[in-house]
């Protein structure tokens, strides 16, 4: 259920990543175990080489046992390769499956936010944050598995091997590694601010780019390509500056790391040669110290790069989670009441609602709509019409009072159960870039093809659909751009027919249409409204002329309430609006 109390995701990068590791403990545990074993075999290969060289350095070549060290050496090489390939197979399955889970969970949580949340964020930046979070998490898992665990294992293995050669060298290696680790981690933590700033700016810039592309018609219509290019140039320049600061911090960290490793490698090799000259260690010991030193040298460089990369990716996840993972404003009750069957009676009981910035929209507002009644909402902009239909759908919660449908408080129902009782035909029909059949079936996913065709016939769109080259299989384009406004409106009505909900909300469903299209769609809406409770926001008052009741709203209160004929007879605000529209139509 969207927006339920349990529908949350961790809002901190560490807890977020650990959450998904815990989902697949055996998979991740097996993966890390295999990688540790593979890296351990790599160290063992070096030790096998030492044993082989020591055997070959024996004065009595005939008596020297070189075959056992050779067998160990070759065996460890074979085991290492097998384990790396097994780790790659496990990593592919585990990391990719986890990425799918992440995107689905982020999508679920994102769509559980109230509509107010979506009005405050660019759609492009939100979609980019889901993709960026999954990409960053996948990068961290890959980095941890192949660039952090192996060098750490190499280091621990090197310490164990050095303990068998000279405990002082082992102790020095541990001490030096701790100093370098503290320095690198400290620099990494200091860079979180610049990494976070880059991630935030990147998401904002991508959102602006998607916003411009989504409104390309407006850009062309107002000859604004040059203006938008300049605007994006400024945004890209700011993003590049943030990226440059993040990048340069990484380079500074790498310089510190390289200097430290040069000192360590030189010191260890010089020490080993001095011990060899004194006869304290063997030639094979010098070889393995050299091999392990260079292995740690390259491995720690990879580790340093991996740590700073992980720091960047953690900052990207943190930035995304701050936006997406915030708590939902509208929550499902736990447990939720089952929705009771009914005709769609609606009641507002002393409802007060304010916008987040504090502006009052409704104050102590009460309204009762019996089941089956057709009610029109009219009035000037900002009077509260759209707020009322939004609150009926519980797209936001009221600050005080109750709204009930068939006697049940909206807050007692799961949001999906509530909205299953409501069909909406908005002014701007939202269509997916999918076939027409799938767009209509969105109203009831389990509907048969014949039921979809029947709904289309009721909405007077079956005819034009079948004239299209691919009929019901025609792709409508993004947001339905390949169809006319009237055609999109008919598809929206067909979708509402198919849903067959007891409550119908019409949000200025014909205000943007030409007269002929409006007449055809009015006929379809009249058919759709039969036997349902209807709440309609009307820009054209002719839409509500045949309704049972009209509410004239002014500043969030009901100024007039009655049958449209009666309201015209009273000579109040509704009659004034009617006369103004009648004069406008006469002038046309």
Coordinates of C-alpha atoms in Angstrom, one line a residue:
X1 CA 0.0 0.0 0.0
X2 CA 1.4 3.4 -0.9
X3 CA 2.0 5.7 2.0
X4 CA 1.5 3.1 4.7
X5 CA 3.2 3.5 8.1
X6 CA 5.5 0.6 7.3
X7 CA 6.2 1.8 3.7
X8 CA 9.6 3.4 4.6
X9 CA 13.2 3.1 3.4
X10 CA 16.3 3.9 5.5
X11 CA 17.2 7.6 5.1
X12 CA 20.9 7.3 5.8
X13 CA 23.4 5.8 3.3
X14 CA 24.9 3.2 5.7
X15 CA 21.6 1.9 6.9
X16 CA 20.2 2.0 3.3
X17 CA 23.0 -0.2 2.0
X18 CA 23.0 -2.5 5.1
X19 CA 19.2 -2.9 4.6
X20 CA 19.7 -4.6 1.2
X21 CA 22.7 -6.7 2.4
X22 CA 20.4 -8.1 5.1
X23 CA 17.8 -9.0 2.5
X24 CA 20.3 -11.4 0.9
X25 CA 22.6 -12.4 3.7
X26 CA 23.6 -15.7 2.2
X27 CA 24.2 -14.2 -1.2
X28 CA 26.4 -11.4 0.1
X29 CA 28.0 -13.6 2.7
X30 CA 28.9 -16.2 0.1
X31 CA 30.2 -13.5 -2.3
X32 CA 32.4 -11.8 0.3
X33 CA 33.7 -15.3 1.5
X34 CA 34.6 -16.3 -2.0
X35 CA 36.4 -13.0 -2.7
X36 CA 38.3 -13.2 0.6
X37 CA 39.4 -16.8 -0.3
X38 CA 40.5 -15.7 -3.8
X39 CA 42.5 -12.8 -2.4
X40 CA 44.0 -15.2 0.2
X41 CA 45.0 -17.6 -2.5
X42 CA 46.8 -14.7 -4.2
X43 CA 48.9 -14.1 -1.1
X44 CA 49.5 -17.9 -0.8
X45 CA 50.8 -17.9 -4.4
X46 CA 53.5 -15.4 -3.2
X47 CA 54.3 -17.7 -0.3
X48 CA 54.5 -20.7 -2.7
X49 CA 57.0 -18.8 -4.8
X50 CA 59.1 -18.1 -1.7
X51 CA 59.1 -21.9 -0.8
X52 CA 60.1 -22.7 -4.4
X53 CA 62.9 -20.2 -4.5
X54 CA 64.3 -21.4 -1.1
X55 CA 64.2 -25.0 -2.4
X56 CA 66.0 -23.9 -5.6
X57 CA 68.6 -22.0 -3.5
X58 CA 69.6 -25.2 -1.7
X59 CA 73.3 -26.1 -2.3
X60 CA 72.4 -29.8 -2.8
X61 CA 70.2 -29.5 -5.9
X62 CA 69.8 -33.3 -6.2
X63 CA 68.3 -33.6 -2.7
X64 CA 66.2 -30.4 -3.0
X65 CA 62.4 -31.0 -3.0
X66 CA 61.2 -28.5 -5.5
X67 CA 58.1 -30.4 -6.6
X68 CA 56.1 -29.9 -3.4
X69 CA 56.5 -26.1 -3.5
X70 CA 55.8 -26.1 -7.3
X71 CA 52.6 -28.1 -6.7
X72 CA 51.5 -25.7 -4.0
X73 CA 52.4 -22.7 -6.2
X74 CA 50.4 -24.1 -9.2
X75 CA 47.5 -25.2 -7.0
X76 CA 47.1 -21.8 -5.4
X77 CA 47.1 -20.2 -8.9
X78 CA 44.3 -22.5 -10.1
X79 CA 42.3 -22.0 -6.9
X80 CA 42.6 -18.3 -7.2
X81 CA 41.3 -18.2 -10.8
X82 CA 38.4 -20.5 -10.0
X83 CA 37.4 -18.4 -7.0
X84 CA 37.6 -15.1 -8.9
X85 CA 35.3 -16.5 -11.6
X86 CA 32.9 -17.9 -9.0
X87 CA 32.9 -14.5 -7.3
X88 CA 32.1 -12.8 -10.6
X89 CA 29.2 -15.1 -11.1
X90 CA 27.8 -14.5 -7.6
X91 CA 28.4 -10.8 -7.8
X92 CA 26.6 -10.5 -11.1
X93 CA 23.5 -12.2 -9.7
X94 CA 23.5 -10.6 -6.3
X95 CA 24.4 -7.0 -7.1
X96 CA 22.1 -6.7 -10.1
X97 CA 19.1 -8.3 -8.3
X98 CA 19.7 -5.9 -5.4
X99 CA 19.7 -2.9 -7.8
X100 CA 16.3 -4.0 -9.1
X101 CA 15.0 -4.1 -5.5
X102 CA 16.4 -0.7 -4.7
X103 CA 14.7 1.0 -7.7
X104 CA 11.4 -0.7 -7.0
X105 CA 11.5 0.4 -3.3
X106 CA 12.5 3.9 -4.2
X107 CA 9.7 4.1 -6.7
X108 CA 7.2 2.8 -4.2
X109 CA 8.3 5.3 -1.6
X110 CA 8.4 8.2 -4.1
X111 CA 4.9 7.5 -5.4
X112 CA 3.6 7.4 -1.8
X113 CA 4.3 11.1 -1.3
X114 CA 1.5 13.6 -1.5
X115 CA 0.8 15.6 -4.6
X116 CA 2.2 18.7 -2.7
X117 CA 5.6 17.0 -2.7
X118 CA 5.6 16.5 -6.5
X119 CA 4.6 20.1 -7.0
X120 CA 7.8 21.1 -5.2
X121 CA 10.2 19.0 -7.2
X122 CA 11.0 18.6 -10.8
X123 CA 9.9 15.2 -12.2
X124 CA 13.2 14.8 -14.1
X125 CA 15.3 15.3 -11.0
X126 CA 13.2 12.8 -9.0
X127 CA 13.6 10.2 -11.7
X128 CA 17.3 10.9 -12.0
X129 CA 17.7 10.5 -8.2
X130 CA 16.2 7.0 -8.3
X131 CA 18.6 6.0 -11.2
X132 CA 21.5 7.8 -9.5
X133 CA 20.9 6.1 -6.1
X134 CA 20.8 2.6 -7.7
X135 CA 23.9 3.3 -9.8
X136 CA 25.8 4.7 -6.8
X137 CA 24.8 1.7 -4.6
X138 CA 25.8 -0.8 -7.3
X139 CA 29.1 1.0 -7.7
X140 CA 29.7 0.8 -3.9
X141 CA 28.9 -2.9 -3.8
X142 CA 31.2 -3.5 -6.8
X143 CA 33.9 -1.4 -5.2
X144 CA 33.6 -3.1 -1.9
X145 CA 33.7 -6.5 -3.4
X146 CA 36.5 -6.1 -5.9
X147 CA 38.5 -3.0 -4.8
X148 CA 38.3 -2.9 -1.0
X149 CA 38.0 -6.5 0.2
X150 CA 41.0 -7.9 -1.8
X151 CA 43.5 -5.2 -0.8
X152 CA 42.5 -5.6 2.8
X153 CA 42.8 -9.3 2.6
X154 CA 46.2 -8.9 0.9
X155 CA 47.3 -6.7 3.8
X156 CA 46.2 -9.1 6.5
X157 CA 47.8 -12.0 4.6
X158 CA 51.0 -10.0 4.2
X159 CA 51.1 -9.4 7.9
X160 CA 50.7 -13.1 8.7
X161 CA 53.4 -14.0 6.2
X162 CA 55.8 -11.3 7.5
X163 CA 55.3 -12.7 11.0
X164 CA 56.8 -15.9 9.9
X165 CA 59.8 -14.0 8.5
X166 CA 60.4 -11.1 10.9
X167 CA 58.0 -9.9 13.5
X168 CA 59.4 -6.3 13.4
X169 CA 58.6 -5.9 9.7
X170 CA 55.0 -7.1 10.4
X171 CA 54.6 -4.7 13.2
X172 CA 56.0 -1.8 11.1
X173 CA 53.7 -2.6 8.3
X174 CA 50.7 -2.6 10.6
X175 CA 51.7 0.7 12.2
X176 CA 52.4 2.4 8.8
X177 CA 49.1 1.2 7.4
X178 CA 47.2 2.6 10.4
X179 CA 48.8 6.0 9.9
X180 CA 48.1 6.0 6.1
X181 CA 44.5 4.8 6.8
X182 CA 43.8 7.6 9.3
X183 CA 45.2 10.2 6.9
X184 CA 43.2 9.0 3.9
X185 CA 39.9 8.5 5.9
X186 CA 40.3 12.0 7.4
X187 CA 40.8 13.6 4.0
X188 CA 37.8 11.6 2.7
X189 CA 35.6 12.8 5.4
X190 CA 36.6 16.4 4.8
X191 CA 35.5 15.9 1.2
X192 CA 31.9 14.9 1.9
X193 CA 30.7 18.5 1.6
X194 CA 32.1 19.0 -1.9
X195 CA 30.9 15.5 -3.0
X196 CA 27.4 16.2 -1.7
X197 CA 27.3 19.6 -3.4
X198 CA 28.3 18.0 -6.7
X199 CA 25.6 15.3 -6.4
X200 CA 22.9 17.9 -5.5
X201 CA 23.9 20.2 -8.4
X202 CA 24.0 17.2 -10.8
X203 CA 20.4 16.2 -9.9
X204 CA 19.2 19.7 -10.2
X205 CA 20.8 20.2 -13.6
X206 CA 19.4 17.0 -15.0
X207 CA 16.0 17.9 -13.7
X208 CA 16.1 21.3 -15.5
X209 CA 17.3 19.6 -18.7
X210 CA 14.3 17.1 -18.6
X211 CA 12.0 20.0 -17.9
X212 CA 13.1 21.9 -21.0
X213 CA 12.9 18.8 -23.2
X214 CA 9.4 18.1 -21.8
X215 CA 8.3 21.6 -22.8
X216 CA 10.0 21.7 -26.2
X217 CA 6.8 22.9 -27.9
X218 CA 6.8 26.0 -25.7
X219 CA 10.5 26.6 -26.3
X220 CA 9.9 26.5 -30.1
X221 CA 6.7 28.5 -30.0
X222 CA 8.4 31.4 -28.1
X223 CA 11.6 31.2 -30.2
X224 CA 13.4 30.4 -26.9
X225 CA 16.0 27.9 -28.0
X226 CA 18.8 30.4 -27.6
X227 CA 17.6 31.5 -24.2
X228 CA 17.2 28.0 -22.9
X229 CA 20.7 27.1 -24.3
X230 CA 22.2 30.0 -22.4
X231 CA 20.2 29.0 -19.3
X232 CA 21.5 25.4 -19.5
X233 CA 25.0 26.6 -20.2
X234 CA 25.0 28.5 -16.9
X235 CA 23.6 25.4 -15.1
X236 CA 26.1 23.1 -16.8
X237 CA 28.9 25.5 -15.8
X238 CA 27.9 25.5 -12.2
X239 CA 27.6 21.7 -12.2
X240 CA 31.1 21.5 -13.9
X241 CA 32.5 23.8 -11.1
X242 CA 31.0 21.5 -8.4
X243 CA 32.4 18.5 -10.2
X244 CA 35.8 20.1 -10.5
X245 CA 36.0 20.8 -6.8
X246 CA 35.0 17.2 -6.0
X247 CA 37.5 15.8 -8.5
X248 CA 40.4 18.0 -7.2
X249 CA 39.8 16.9 -3.7
X250 CA 40.2 13.3 -4.8
X251 CA 43.5 14.2 -6.6
X252 CA 44.8 15.8 -3.4
X253 CA 44.0 12.7 -1.5
X254 CA 45.7 10.5 -4.0
X255 CA 48.9 12.6 -3.8
X256 CA 49.1 12.1 0.0
X257 CA 48.5 8.4 -0.6
X258 CA 51.2 8.0 -3.2
X259 CA 53.8 9.8 -1.1
X260 CA 53.1 7.6 1.9
X261 CA 53.3 4.4 -0.2
X262 CA 56.6 5.4 -1.8
X263 CA 58.1 5.9 1.7
X264 CA 56.6 2.5 2.8
X265 CA 57.9 0.6 -0.2
X266 CA 61.4 2.0 0.0
X267 CA 61.6 1.4 3.7
X268 CA 60.5 -2.2 3.6
X269 CA 62.7 -3.2 0.7
X270 CA 65.8 -1.5 2.3
X271 CA 65.1 -3.2 5.6
X272 CA 64.7 -6.6 3.8
X273 CA 68.0 -6.2 2.0
X274 CA 69.8 -5.2 5.2
X275 CA 68.4 -8.3 7.0
X276 CA 69.4 -10.5 4.0
X277 CA 72.9 -9.1 4.0
X278 CA 73.2 -10.0 7.7
X279 CA 71.9 -13.5 7.0
X280 CA 68.8 -13.0 9.1
X281 CA 66.4 -13.9 6.3
X282 CA 66.7 -16.0 3.1
X283 CA 66.7 -15.1 -0.5
X284 CA 63.1 -16.4 -0.8
X285 CA 62.2 -14.1 2.1
X286 CA 63.5 -11.1 0.2
X287 CA 61.6 -12.2 -2.8
X288 CA 58.3 -12.5 -0.9
X289 CA 58.9 -9.2 1.0
X290 CA 59.4 -7.5 -2.4
X291 CA 56.4 -9.2 -4.0
X292 CA 54.1 -8.5 -1.0
X293 CA 55.4 -4.9 -0.8
X294 CA 54.6 -4.2 -4.5
X295 CA 51.3 -6.1 -4.2
X296 CA 50.3 -4.0 -1.2
X297 CA 51.6 -0.9 -3.1
X298 CA 49.3 -1.5 -6.0
X299 CA 46.5 -2.9 -3.9
X300 CA 46.5 0.1 -1.5
X301 CA 46.5 2.5 -4.5
X302 CA 43.4 0.6 -5.7
X303 CA 42.0 0.7 -2.2
X304 CA 42.6 4.5 -1.9
X305 CA 40.9 5.1 -5.2
X306 CA 38.1 2.8 -4.1
X307 CA 37.6 4.6 -0.8
X308 CA 37.4 8.0 -2.4
X309 CA 35.1 6.7 -5.1
X310 CA 32.9 5.1 -2.4
X311 CA 32.9 8.5 -0.6
X312 CA 31.6 10.2 -3.7
X313 CA 28.9 7.5 -4.2
X314 CA 27.9 7.7 -0.5
X315 CA 27.4 11.4 -0.9
X316 CA 25.2 10.8 -4.0
X317 CA 23.1 8.4 -2.1
X318 CA 22.8 10.7 0.8
X319 CA 21.7 13.6 -1.4
X320 CA 19.0 11.4 -3.1
X321 CA 17.7 9.9 0.2
X322 CA 17.3 13.4 1.7
X323 CA 14.8 14.2 -1.0
X324 CA 13.1 10.8 -1.7
X325 CA 13.3 9.0 1.7
X326 CA 11.6 11.8 3.7
X327 CA 8.5 10.6 5.7
X328 CA 5.2 10.6 3.8
X329 CA 2.7 13.3 4.6
X330 CA -0.3 11.1 3.9
X331 CA -0.2 7.7 5.6
X332 CA -2.4 4.6 5.5
X333 CA -3.9 3.6 8.8
X334 CA -2.6 0.3 10.4
X335 CA -4.8 -1.6 10.3
X336 CA -7.0 -0.1 7.6
X337 CA -10.8 -0.6 7.6
X338 CA -12.2 -2.5 4.6
X339 CA -14.1 -0.2 2.3
X340 CA -17.8 -0.8 2.6
X341 CA -20.0 -0.9 -0.5
X342 CA -22.0 2.2 -1.1
X343 CA -23.4 4.6 -3.6
X344 CA -20.7 7.3 -3.0
X345 CA -22.2 9.6 -0.4
X346 CA -19.7 12.4 0.5
X347 CA -19.6 14.4 3.7
X348 CA -17.2 17.2 4.8
X349 CA -17.6 17.8 8.6
X350 CA -16.2 21.1 9.8
X351 CA -13.0 20.7 7.7
X352 CA -10.2 23.2 7.9
X353 CA -7.3 23.2 5.4
X354 CA -4.3 25.5 4.9
X355 CA -1.5 25.4 2.4
X356 CA 2.0 24.7 3.9
X357 CA 2.9 28.4 3.7
X358 CA -0.1 29.1 5.9
X359 CA -2.7 30.5 3.5
X360 CA -6.2 29.4 4.5
X361 CA -8.3 27.6 1.9
X362 CA -11.1 26.0 3.9
X363 CA -12.2 27.0 7.4
X364 CA -14.8 25.1 9.3
X365 CA -16.2 23.9 6.0
X366 CA -19.2 21.5 6.0
X367 CA -20.9 19.8 3.0
X368 CA -23.1 16.8 2.5
X369 CA -23.6 15.2 -0.9
X370 CA -26.0 12.3 -1.0
X371 CA -25.2 9.2 -3.0
X372 CA -26.1 9.6 -6.7
X373 CA -26.3 13.4 -6.6
X374 CA -24.6 15.5 -9.3
X375 CA -22.9 18.6 -7.9
X376 CA -21.1 21.3 -9.7
X377 CA -18.5 23.5 -8.1
X378 CA -18.2 27.0 -9.6
X379 CA -16.5 30.2 -8.5
X380 CA -13.5 32.4 -9.0
X381 CA -9.9 31.1 -9.0
X382 CA -8.6 30.3 -5.6
X383 CA -12.1 29.8 -4.1
X384 CA -11.3 26.2 -3.1
X385 CA -12.8 24.1 -5.9
X386 CA -9.7 22.1 -6.8
X387 CA -8.9 21.8 -3.1
X388 CA -12.2 20.1 -2.4
X389 CA -11.8 17.5 -5.2
X390 CA -8.2 16.9 -4.1
X391 CA -9.3 16.3 -0.5
X392 CA -12.0 13.9 -1.6
X393 CA -9.3 11.8 -3.2
X394 CA -7.1 12.3 -0.1
X395 CA -4.2 13.6 -2.1
X396 CA -3.5 15.7 1.0
X397 CA -4.8 15.6 4.6
X398 CA -6.9 18.2 6.3
X399 CA -5.7 20.0 9.5
X400 CA -9.0 19.7 11.3
X401 CA -12.3 17.9 10.7
X402 CA -13.4 14.8 8.9
X403 CA -14.2 13.8 5.3
X404 CA -16.3 10.7 4.9
X405 CA -17.4 8.5 2.0
X406 CA -20.4 6.3 2.7
X407 CA -19.9 7.0 6.4
X408 CA -16.3 6.0 6.6
X409 CA -13.6 8.6 7.4
X410 CA -11.0 8.8 4.6
X411 CA -8.3 8.4 7.2
X412 CA -9.6 5.0 8.1
X413 CA -9.2 3.6 4.6
X414 CA -6.1 2.5 2.7
X415 CA -5.5 5.1 0.0
X416 CA -5.7 2.5 -2.8
X417 CA -9.0 1.2 -1.5
X418 CA -10.4 4.8 -1.2
X419 CA -9.3 5.7 -4.8
X420 CA -10.8 2.5 -6.1
X421 CA -14.2 4.1 -5.4
X422 CA -13.4 7.2 -7.4
X423 CA -13.0 7.8 -11.1
X424 CA -11.5 11.1 -12.3
X425 CA -11.6 12.8 -15.6
X426 CA -9.3 15.8 -15.4
X427 CA -8.9 18.7 -17.9
X428 CA -5.5 17.5 -19.0
X429 CA -5.7 13.7 -19.5
X430 CA -2.5 12.0 -18.6
X431 CA -1.6 9.2 -21.0
X432 CA 1.4 6.9 -21.0
X433 CA 3.5 6.3 -24.1
X434 CA 1.8 2.9 -24.4
X435 CA -0.8 1.4 -26.7
X436 CA -4.3 2.9 -26.6
X437 CA -5.7 -0.5 -25.3
X438 CA -3.3 -0.4 -22.4
X439 CA -4.1 3.3 -21.6
X440 CA -7.8 2.6 -21.4
X441 CA -7.3 -0.6 -19.4
X442 CA -5.4 1.4 -16.8
X443 CA -8.8 2.1 -15.3
X444 CA -9.2 -1.7 -14.5
X445 CA -6.2 -3.8 -15.3
X446 CA -8.1 -7.1 -15.2
X447 CA -10.6 -6.0 -17.8
X448 CA -11.0 -8.1 -21.0
X449 CA -10.4 -6.7 -24.5
X450 CA -14.1 -6.7 -25.1
X451 CA -14.8 -4.7 -21.9
X452 CA -12.2 -2.1 -23.1
X453 CA -13.9 -1.9 -26.5
X454 CA -17.3 -1.4 -24.8
X455 CA -16.0 1.4 -22.6
X456 CA -14.5 3.0 -25.7
X457 CA -17.9 2.8 -27.5
X458 CA -19.6 4.5 -24.5
X459 CA -17.0 7.3 -24.7
X460 CA -17.5 7.7 -28.5
X461 CA -13.8 7.0 -29.2
X462 CA -14.1 3.5 -30.7
X463 CA -14.6 4.9 -34.1
X464 CA -11.5 7.1 -34.4
X465 CA -9.4 4.4 -32.7
X466 CA -10.2 1.8 -35.3
X467 CA -9.4 4.3 -38.1
X468 CA -5.8 4.6 -36.8
X469 CA -3.2 2.4 -38.6
X470 CA -2.7 0.2 -35.6
X471 CA -6.1 0.6 -34.0
X472 CA -6.0 -0.1 -30.3
X473 CA -2.3 -1.0 -30.6
X474 CA -1.4 2.6 -31.5
X475 CA 1.2 4.2 -29.3
X476 CA 0.0 7.6 -28.2
X477 CA 3.3 9.3 -27.6
X478 CA 4.6 11.0 -24.5
X479 CA 1.5 12.2 -22.5
X480 CA -0.6 11.4 -25.6
X481 CA 0.9 14.1 -27.9
X482 CA 0.0 12.1 -31.1
X483 CA -3.7 12.6 -30.3
X484 CA -5.9 15.7 -30.3
X485 CA -7.2 17.2 -27.1
X486 CA -10.7 15.8 -27.8
X487 CA -9.3 12.4 -28.5
X488 CA -7.3 12.3 -25.3
X489 CA -10.4 13.5 -23.4
X490 CA -12.5 10.6 -24.9
X491 CA -9.8 8.1 -23.8
X492 CA -9.9 9.5 -20.3
X493 CA -13.7 9.1 -20.2
X494 CA -13.4 5.5 -21.5
X495 CA -10.9 4.8 -18.7
X496 CA -13.5 6.2 -16.2
X497 CA -16.2 4.0 -17.8
X498 CA -14.1 1.0 -17.4
X499 CA -13.3 1.7 -13.8
X500 CA -17.0 1.9 -13.0
X501 CA -16.5 3.6 -9.7
X502 CA -19.5 5.0 -7.6
X503 CA -18.0 8.5 -7.5
X504 CA -17.0 10.5 -10.5
X505 CA -14.9 13.6 -10.3
X506 CA -14.8 16.0 -13.3
X507 CA -12.1 18.6 -13.1
X508 CA -13.0 21.1 -15.9
X509 CA -13.1 18.2 -18.3
X510 CA -14.3 20.2 -21.3
X511 CA -12.9 23.7 -20.7
X512 CA -10.1 23.4 -23.3
X513 CA -12.1 21.9 -26.1
X514 CA -13.7 23.4 -29.2
X515 CA -17.5 23.6 -29.3
X516 CA -18.1 20.4 -31.5
X517 CA -15.7 18.3 -29.3
X518 CA -17.3 19.7 -26.2
X519 CA -20.8 18.7 -27.3
X520 CA -19.6 15.1 -28.2
X521 CA -17.8 14.8 -24.9
X522 CA -20.7 16.3 -22.9
X523 CA -22.8 13.5 -24.3
X524 CA -20.3 10.9 -23.2
X525 CA -20.0 12.5 -19.8
X526 CA -23.8 12.5 -19.4
X527 CA -23.8 8.7 -20.1
X528 CA -20.9 8.2 -17.7
X529 CA -22.6 10.1 -14.9
X530 CA -25.7 7.9 -14.8
X531 CA -26.1 6.2 -11.4
X532 CA -23.0 7.8 -9.9
X533 CA -22.2 10.6 -7.4
X534 CA -20.7 13.4 -9.5
X535 CA -18.6 16.3 -8.3
X536 CA -17.6 18.6 -11.2
X537 CA -15.4 21.7 -11.2
X538 CA -17.0 23.7 -14.0
X539 CA -15.3 26.5 -16.0
X540 CA -18.2 26.5 -18.5
X541 CA -21.4 26.8 -16.6
X542 CA -23.3 24.9 -19.3
X543 CA -21.5 21.8 -18.0
X544 CA -23.6 21.9 -14.8
X545 CA -26.8 23.2 -16.2
X546 CA -28.4 19.7 -16.0
X547 CA -26.9 18.9 -12.5
X548 CA -29.0 18.4 -9.4
X549 CA -27.1 21.1 -7.5
X550 CA -24.5 23.8 -7.9
X551 CA -22.2 25.2 -5.2
X552 CA -20.8 28.7 -5.7
X553 CA -17.6 29.0 -3.7
X554 CA -16.0 32.3 -2.6
X555 CA -12.9 32.3 -0.4
X556 CA -13.4 28.7 0.7
X557 CA -17.0 29.1 1.8
X558 CA -20.3 28.2 0.1
X559 CA -21.8 31.5 -1.1
X560 CA -24.7 29.9 -3.0
X561 CA -26.2 26.4 -3.0
X562 CA -29.1 25.1 -5.1
X563 CA -30.4 23.8 -8.4
X564 CA -28.9 25.8 -11.3
X565 CA -32.3 27.0 -12.5
X566 CA -33.1 28.2 -9.0
X567 CA -29.8 30.0 -8.6
X568 CA -30.3 31.8 -11.9
X569 CA -33.7 32.9 -10.7
X570 CA -32.2 34.3 -7.5
X571 CA -30.1 36.8 -9.4
X572 CA -26.9 36.2 -7.3
X573 CA -23.3 35.5 -8.2
X574 CA -24.1 32.3 -10.2
X575 CA -26.6 34.3 -12.4
X576 CA -24.0 37.0 -12.9
X577 CA -21.4 34.5 -14.1
X578 CA -24.1 32.8 -16.3
X579 CA -24.9 36.1 -18.0
X580 CA -21.3 37.0 -18.5
X581 CA -20.6 33.6 -20.2
X582 CA -23.8 33.9 -22.3
X583 CA -22.7 37.3 -23.6
X584 CA -19.3 35.9 -24.4
X585 CA -20.8 33.0 -26.4
X586 CA -23.2 35.4 -28.2
X587 CA -20.2 37.6 -29.2
X588 CA -18.5 34.5 -30.6

